[in-house]
Short mmCIF file of C-alpha atoms and ligand atoms in Angstrom, two decimals:
data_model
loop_
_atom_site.label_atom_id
_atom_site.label_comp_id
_atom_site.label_asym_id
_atom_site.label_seq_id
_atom_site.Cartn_x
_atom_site.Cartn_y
_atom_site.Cartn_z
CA UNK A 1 14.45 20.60 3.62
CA UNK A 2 18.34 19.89 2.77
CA UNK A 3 19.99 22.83 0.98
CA UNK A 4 20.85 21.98 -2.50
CA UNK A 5 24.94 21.31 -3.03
CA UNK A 6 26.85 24.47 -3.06
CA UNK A 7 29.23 24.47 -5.98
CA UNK A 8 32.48 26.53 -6.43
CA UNK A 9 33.49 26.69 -10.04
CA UNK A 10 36.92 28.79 -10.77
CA UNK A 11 37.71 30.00 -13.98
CA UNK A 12 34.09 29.54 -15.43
CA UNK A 13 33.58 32.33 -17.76
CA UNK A 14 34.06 30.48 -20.81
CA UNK A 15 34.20 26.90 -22.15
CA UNK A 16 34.11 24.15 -19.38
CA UNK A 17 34.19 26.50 -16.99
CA UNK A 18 30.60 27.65 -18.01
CA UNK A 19 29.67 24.51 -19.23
CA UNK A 20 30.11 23.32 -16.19
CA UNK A 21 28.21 26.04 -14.38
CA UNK A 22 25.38 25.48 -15.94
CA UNK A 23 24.88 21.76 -15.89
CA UNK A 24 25.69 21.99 -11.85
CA UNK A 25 22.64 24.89 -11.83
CA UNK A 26 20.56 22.11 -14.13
CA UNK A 27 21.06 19.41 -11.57
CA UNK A 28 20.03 21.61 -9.01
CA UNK A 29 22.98 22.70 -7.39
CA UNK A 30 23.71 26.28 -6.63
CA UNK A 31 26.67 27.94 -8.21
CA UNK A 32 29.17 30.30 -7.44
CA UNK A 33 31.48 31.80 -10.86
CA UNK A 34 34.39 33.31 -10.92
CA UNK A 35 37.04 33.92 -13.34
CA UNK A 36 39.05 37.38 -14.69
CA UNK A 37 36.51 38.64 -16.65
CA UNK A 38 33.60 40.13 -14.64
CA UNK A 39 32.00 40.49 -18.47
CA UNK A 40 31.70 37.09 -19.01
CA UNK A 41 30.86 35.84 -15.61
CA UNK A 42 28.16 38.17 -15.98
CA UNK A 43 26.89 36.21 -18.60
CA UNK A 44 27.00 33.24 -17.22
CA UNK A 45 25.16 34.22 -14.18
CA UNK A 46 22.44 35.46 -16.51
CA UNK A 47 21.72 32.54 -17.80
CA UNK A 48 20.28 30.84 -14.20
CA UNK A 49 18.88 31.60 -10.93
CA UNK A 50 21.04 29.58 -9.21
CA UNK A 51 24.05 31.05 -10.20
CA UNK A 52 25.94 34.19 -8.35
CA UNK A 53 29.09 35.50 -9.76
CA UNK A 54 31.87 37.18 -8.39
CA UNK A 55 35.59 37.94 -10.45
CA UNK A 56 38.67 35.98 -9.17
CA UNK A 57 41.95 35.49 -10.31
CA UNK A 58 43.63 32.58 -8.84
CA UNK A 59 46.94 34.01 -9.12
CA UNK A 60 46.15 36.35 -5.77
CA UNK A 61 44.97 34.76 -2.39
CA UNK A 62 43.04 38.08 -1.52
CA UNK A 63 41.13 37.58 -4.44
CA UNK A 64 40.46 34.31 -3.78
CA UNK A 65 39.69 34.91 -0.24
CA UNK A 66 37.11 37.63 -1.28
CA UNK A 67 35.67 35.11 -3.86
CA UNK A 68 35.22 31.98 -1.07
CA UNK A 69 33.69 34.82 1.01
CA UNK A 70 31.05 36.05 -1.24
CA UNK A 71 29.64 32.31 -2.03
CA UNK A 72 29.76 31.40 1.33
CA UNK A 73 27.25 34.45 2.17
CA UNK A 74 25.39 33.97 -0.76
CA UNK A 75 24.51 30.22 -1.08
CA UNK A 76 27.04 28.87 2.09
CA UNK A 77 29.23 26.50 2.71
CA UNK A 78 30.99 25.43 -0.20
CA UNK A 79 30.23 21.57 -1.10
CA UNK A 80 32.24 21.51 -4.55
CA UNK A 81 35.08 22.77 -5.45
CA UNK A 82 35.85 22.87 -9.28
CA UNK A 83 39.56 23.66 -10.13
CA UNK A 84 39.15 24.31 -13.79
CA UNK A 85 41.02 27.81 -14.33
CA UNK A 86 44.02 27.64 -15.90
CA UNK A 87 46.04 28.85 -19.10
CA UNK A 88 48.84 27.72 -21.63
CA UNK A 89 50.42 29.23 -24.98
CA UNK A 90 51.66 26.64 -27.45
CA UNK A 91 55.74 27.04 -27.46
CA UNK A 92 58.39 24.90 -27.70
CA UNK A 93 60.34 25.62 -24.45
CA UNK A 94 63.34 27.66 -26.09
CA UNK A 95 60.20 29.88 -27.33
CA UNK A 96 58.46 30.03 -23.66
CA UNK A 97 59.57 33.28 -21.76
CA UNK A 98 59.56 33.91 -17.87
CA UNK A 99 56.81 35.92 -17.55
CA UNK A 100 54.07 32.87 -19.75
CA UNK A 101 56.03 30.31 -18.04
CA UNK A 102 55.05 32.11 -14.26
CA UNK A 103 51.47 33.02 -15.55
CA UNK A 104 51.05 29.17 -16.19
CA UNK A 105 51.98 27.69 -13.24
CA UNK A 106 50.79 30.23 -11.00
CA UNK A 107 47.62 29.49 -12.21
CA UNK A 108 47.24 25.80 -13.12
CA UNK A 109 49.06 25.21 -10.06
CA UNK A 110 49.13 27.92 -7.84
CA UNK A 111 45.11 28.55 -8.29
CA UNK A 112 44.75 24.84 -7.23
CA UNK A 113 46.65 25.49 -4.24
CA UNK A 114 44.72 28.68 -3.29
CA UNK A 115 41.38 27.91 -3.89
CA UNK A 116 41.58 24.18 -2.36
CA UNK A 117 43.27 25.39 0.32
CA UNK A 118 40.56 28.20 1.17
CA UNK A 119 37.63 25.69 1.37
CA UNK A 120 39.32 22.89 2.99
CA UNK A 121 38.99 24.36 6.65
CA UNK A 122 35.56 24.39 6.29
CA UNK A 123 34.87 20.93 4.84
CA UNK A 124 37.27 19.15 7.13
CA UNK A 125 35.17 20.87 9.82
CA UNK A 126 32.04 20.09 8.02
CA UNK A 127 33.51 16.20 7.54
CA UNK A 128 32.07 16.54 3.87
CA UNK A 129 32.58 18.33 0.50
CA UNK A 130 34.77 17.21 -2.74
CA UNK A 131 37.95 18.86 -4.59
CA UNK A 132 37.24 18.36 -8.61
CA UNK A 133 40.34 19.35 -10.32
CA UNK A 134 40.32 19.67 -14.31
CA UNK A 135 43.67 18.30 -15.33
CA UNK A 136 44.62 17.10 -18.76
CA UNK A 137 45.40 13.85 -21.02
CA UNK A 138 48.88 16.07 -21.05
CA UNK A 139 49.69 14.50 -18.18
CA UNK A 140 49.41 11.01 -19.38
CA UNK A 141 50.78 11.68 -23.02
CA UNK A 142 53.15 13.89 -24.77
CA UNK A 143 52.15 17.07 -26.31
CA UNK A 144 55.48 19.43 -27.42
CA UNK A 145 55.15 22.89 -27.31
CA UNK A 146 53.23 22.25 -24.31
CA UNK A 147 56.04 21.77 -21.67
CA UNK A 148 54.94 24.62 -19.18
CA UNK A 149 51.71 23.86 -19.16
CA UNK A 150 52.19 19.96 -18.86
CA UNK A 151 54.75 20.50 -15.66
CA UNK A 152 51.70 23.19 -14.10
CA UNK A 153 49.36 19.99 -14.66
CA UNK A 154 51.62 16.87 -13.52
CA UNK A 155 52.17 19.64 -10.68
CA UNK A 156 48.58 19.92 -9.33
CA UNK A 157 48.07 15.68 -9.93
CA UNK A 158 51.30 15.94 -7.65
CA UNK A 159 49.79 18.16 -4.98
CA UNK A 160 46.22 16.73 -5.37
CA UNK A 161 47.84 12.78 -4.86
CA UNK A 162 49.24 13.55 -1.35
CA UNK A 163 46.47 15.84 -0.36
CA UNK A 164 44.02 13.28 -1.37
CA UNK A 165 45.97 10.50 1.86
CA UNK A 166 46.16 13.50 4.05
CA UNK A 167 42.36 13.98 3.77
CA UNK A 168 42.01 9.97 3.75
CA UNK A 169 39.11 9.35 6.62
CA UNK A 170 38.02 12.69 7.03
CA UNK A 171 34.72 12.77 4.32
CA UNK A 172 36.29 14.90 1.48
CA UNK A 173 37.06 13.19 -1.97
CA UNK A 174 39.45 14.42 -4.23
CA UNK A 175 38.39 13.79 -7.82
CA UNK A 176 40.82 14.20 -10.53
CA UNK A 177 39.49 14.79 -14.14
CA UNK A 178 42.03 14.29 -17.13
CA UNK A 179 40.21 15.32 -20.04
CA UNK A 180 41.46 14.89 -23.70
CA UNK A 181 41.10 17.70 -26.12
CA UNK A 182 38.18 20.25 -25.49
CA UNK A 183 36.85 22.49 -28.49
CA UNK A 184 37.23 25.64 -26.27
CA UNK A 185 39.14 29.20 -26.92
CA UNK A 186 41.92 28.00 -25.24
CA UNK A 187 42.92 26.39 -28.90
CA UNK A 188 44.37 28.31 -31.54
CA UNK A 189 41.08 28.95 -34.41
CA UNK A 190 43.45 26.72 -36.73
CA UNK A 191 43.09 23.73 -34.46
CA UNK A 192 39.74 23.94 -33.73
CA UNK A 193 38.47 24.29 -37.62
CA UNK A 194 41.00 21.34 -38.66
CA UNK A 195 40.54 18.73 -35.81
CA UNK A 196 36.84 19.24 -34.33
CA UNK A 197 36.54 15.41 -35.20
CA UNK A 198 38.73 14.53 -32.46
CA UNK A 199 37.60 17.63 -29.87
CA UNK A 200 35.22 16.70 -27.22
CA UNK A 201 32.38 18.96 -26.66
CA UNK A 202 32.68 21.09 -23.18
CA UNK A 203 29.15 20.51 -22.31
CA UNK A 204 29.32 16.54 -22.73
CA UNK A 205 32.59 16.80 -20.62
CA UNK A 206 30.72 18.60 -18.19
CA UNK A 207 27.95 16.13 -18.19
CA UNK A 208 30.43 13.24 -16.84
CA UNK A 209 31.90 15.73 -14.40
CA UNK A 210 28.46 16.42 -13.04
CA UNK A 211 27.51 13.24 -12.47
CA UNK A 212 30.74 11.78 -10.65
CA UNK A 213 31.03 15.05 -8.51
CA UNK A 214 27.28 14.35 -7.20
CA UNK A 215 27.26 10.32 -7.10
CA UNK A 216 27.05 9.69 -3.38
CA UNK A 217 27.83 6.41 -1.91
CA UNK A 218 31.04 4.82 -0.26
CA UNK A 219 33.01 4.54 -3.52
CA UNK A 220 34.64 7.37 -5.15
CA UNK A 221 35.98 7.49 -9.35
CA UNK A 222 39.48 9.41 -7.62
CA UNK A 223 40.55 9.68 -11.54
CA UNK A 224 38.06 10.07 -14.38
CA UNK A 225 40.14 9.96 -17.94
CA UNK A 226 37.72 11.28 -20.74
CA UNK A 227 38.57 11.29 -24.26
CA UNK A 228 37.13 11.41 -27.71
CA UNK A 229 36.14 7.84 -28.53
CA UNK A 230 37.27 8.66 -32.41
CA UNK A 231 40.66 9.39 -30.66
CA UNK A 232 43.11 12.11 -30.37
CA UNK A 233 44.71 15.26 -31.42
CA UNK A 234 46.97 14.96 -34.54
CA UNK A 235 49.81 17.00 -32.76
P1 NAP B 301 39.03 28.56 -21.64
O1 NAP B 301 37.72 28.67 -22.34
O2 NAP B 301 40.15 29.43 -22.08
O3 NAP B 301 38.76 28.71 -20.09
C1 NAP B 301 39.74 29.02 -19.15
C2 NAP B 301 39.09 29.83 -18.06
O4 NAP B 301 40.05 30.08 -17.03
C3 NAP B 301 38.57 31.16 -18.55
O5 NAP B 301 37.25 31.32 -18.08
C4 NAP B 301 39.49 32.18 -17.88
O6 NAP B 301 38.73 33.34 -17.59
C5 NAP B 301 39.91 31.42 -16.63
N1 NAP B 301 41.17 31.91 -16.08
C6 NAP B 301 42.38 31.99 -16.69
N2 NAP B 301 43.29 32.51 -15.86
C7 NAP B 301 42.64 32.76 -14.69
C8 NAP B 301 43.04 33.31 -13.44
N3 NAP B 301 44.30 33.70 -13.22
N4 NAP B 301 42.11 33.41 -12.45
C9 NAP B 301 40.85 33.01 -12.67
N5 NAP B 301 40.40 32.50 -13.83
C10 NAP B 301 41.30 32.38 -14.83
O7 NAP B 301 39.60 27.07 -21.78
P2 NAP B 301 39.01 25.65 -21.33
O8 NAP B 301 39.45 24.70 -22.35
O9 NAP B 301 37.58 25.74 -20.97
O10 NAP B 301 39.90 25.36 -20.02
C11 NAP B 301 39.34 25.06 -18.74
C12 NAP B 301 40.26 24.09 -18.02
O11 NAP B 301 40.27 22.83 -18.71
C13 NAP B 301 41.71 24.54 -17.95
O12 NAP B 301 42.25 24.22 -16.68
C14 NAP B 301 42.38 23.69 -19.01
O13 NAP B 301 43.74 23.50 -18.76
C15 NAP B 301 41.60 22.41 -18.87
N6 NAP B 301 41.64 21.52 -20.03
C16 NAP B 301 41.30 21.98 -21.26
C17 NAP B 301 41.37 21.10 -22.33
C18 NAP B 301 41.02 21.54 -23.73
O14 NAP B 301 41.34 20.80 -24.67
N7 NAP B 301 40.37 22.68 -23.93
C19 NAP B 301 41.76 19.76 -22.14
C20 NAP B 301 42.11 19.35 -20.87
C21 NAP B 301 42.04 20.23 -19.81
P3 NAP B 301 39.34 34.81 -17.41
O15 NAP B 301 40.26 35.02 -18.58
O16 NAP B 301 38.13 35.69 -17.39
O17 NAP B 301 40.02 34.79 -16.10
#
């Protein structure tokens, strides 16, 4: 019998992350979690069978090494790759210091990098597998006081555009998702109370996500924009 699809999902301890964890363990897939937070990967895990958990930060390619590792021996080869960690703070550039500026790319960018690059050997070899990175509607619009994070995001759809032509041919599909606004943590308490009407749900998001990651077929959706129909964020 074929092994279910082995899913990678960084950053998954909270909001899409875990959303998206556990609609990939609904549809059958087994899941490897990893974020920070061993706590709330913990958690997650908990909550299915098919999940196994291991703590990750992007940031360090030991860490991610150790990560890729772990799933591999656990559930094997890794089929799909989610890209969802990442951070932000909501400054006005003047206001964004070195050190949040770093942190941000480093991780929206520099954990896409890392990760993608530790399972790629392995699909190329394998001729299969997909690279899902979670991008955002920043890229296509634009937010102020989001300037670092919007550069760590236009970044990745950078790296992700060229890698996607260098892996033209060989089996792997690079699938970029460019949500709209997400009620998750990531949103300061004040948003989220004031402007739920125009937040998308994380586990509806992750519902679309599933769905193109697994379609099969000849065809790929290489850029999946999903938004609010009401709209978006009154910024
Ligand atoms: P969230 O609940 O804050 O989730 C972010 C996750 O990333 C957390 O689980 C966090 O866990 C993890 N993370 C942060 N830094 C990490 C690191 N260095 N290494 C490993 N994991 C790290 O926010 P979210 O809204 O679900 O965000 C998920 C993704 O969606 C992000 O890439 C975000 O940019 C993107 N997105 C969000 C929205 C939105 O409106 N919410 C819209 C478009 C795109 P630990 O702290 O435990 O590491």
């Amino acid at each position: 019998m074929a092994r279910p699809p082995v899913v990678w999902v960084t950053g998954a301890g909270s909001g899409i992350g875990r959303a998206l964890a556990e609609a990939f363990a609904s549809a059958g897939c087994a899941v490897g979690v990893t974020s920070r937070s061993a706590a709330r990967i913990t958690r997650v895990a908990a909550s299915s069978a098919r999940i196994v958990r291991c703590a990750c930060d992007v940031r360090n390619s030991s860490s991610v090494r150790r990560a890729h590792v772990r799933i591999v021996r656990s559930l094997g080869p890794v089929d799909i790759l989610v890209n969802n960690a990442g951070v932000t703070v909501f400054k006005k550039l003047l206001s964004t210091n070195e050190r949040e500026f770093t942190e941000i790319v480093d991780t929206n960018l520099g954990g896409v990098y890392r990760a993608t690059r530790e399972v790629l050997p392995s699909m190329v070899r394998r001729r299969k597998g997909t690279i899902v990175t979670i991008l955002s509607y920043a890229i296509k619009t634009t937010y102020t006081s989001s300037s670092a994070y919007t550069a760590s995001k236009s970044g990745a759809e950078a790296l992700l555009r060229v890698l996607r032509e260098e892996l033209r041919g060989k089996g792997i599909r690079v699938v970029n998702v460019i949500p709209g606004a997400v009620n998750t943590a990531m949103w300061p308490k004040t948003v989220r109370r004031s402007q739920a009407d125009v937040m998308m749900a994380a586990d509806e998001l992750a519902d679309e996500i599933v769905r193109a990651s697994l379609k099969q077929g000849t065809v790929v959706a290489e850029e999946i924009v999903v938004r609010p129909r009401v709209g978006d964020l009154r910024l």
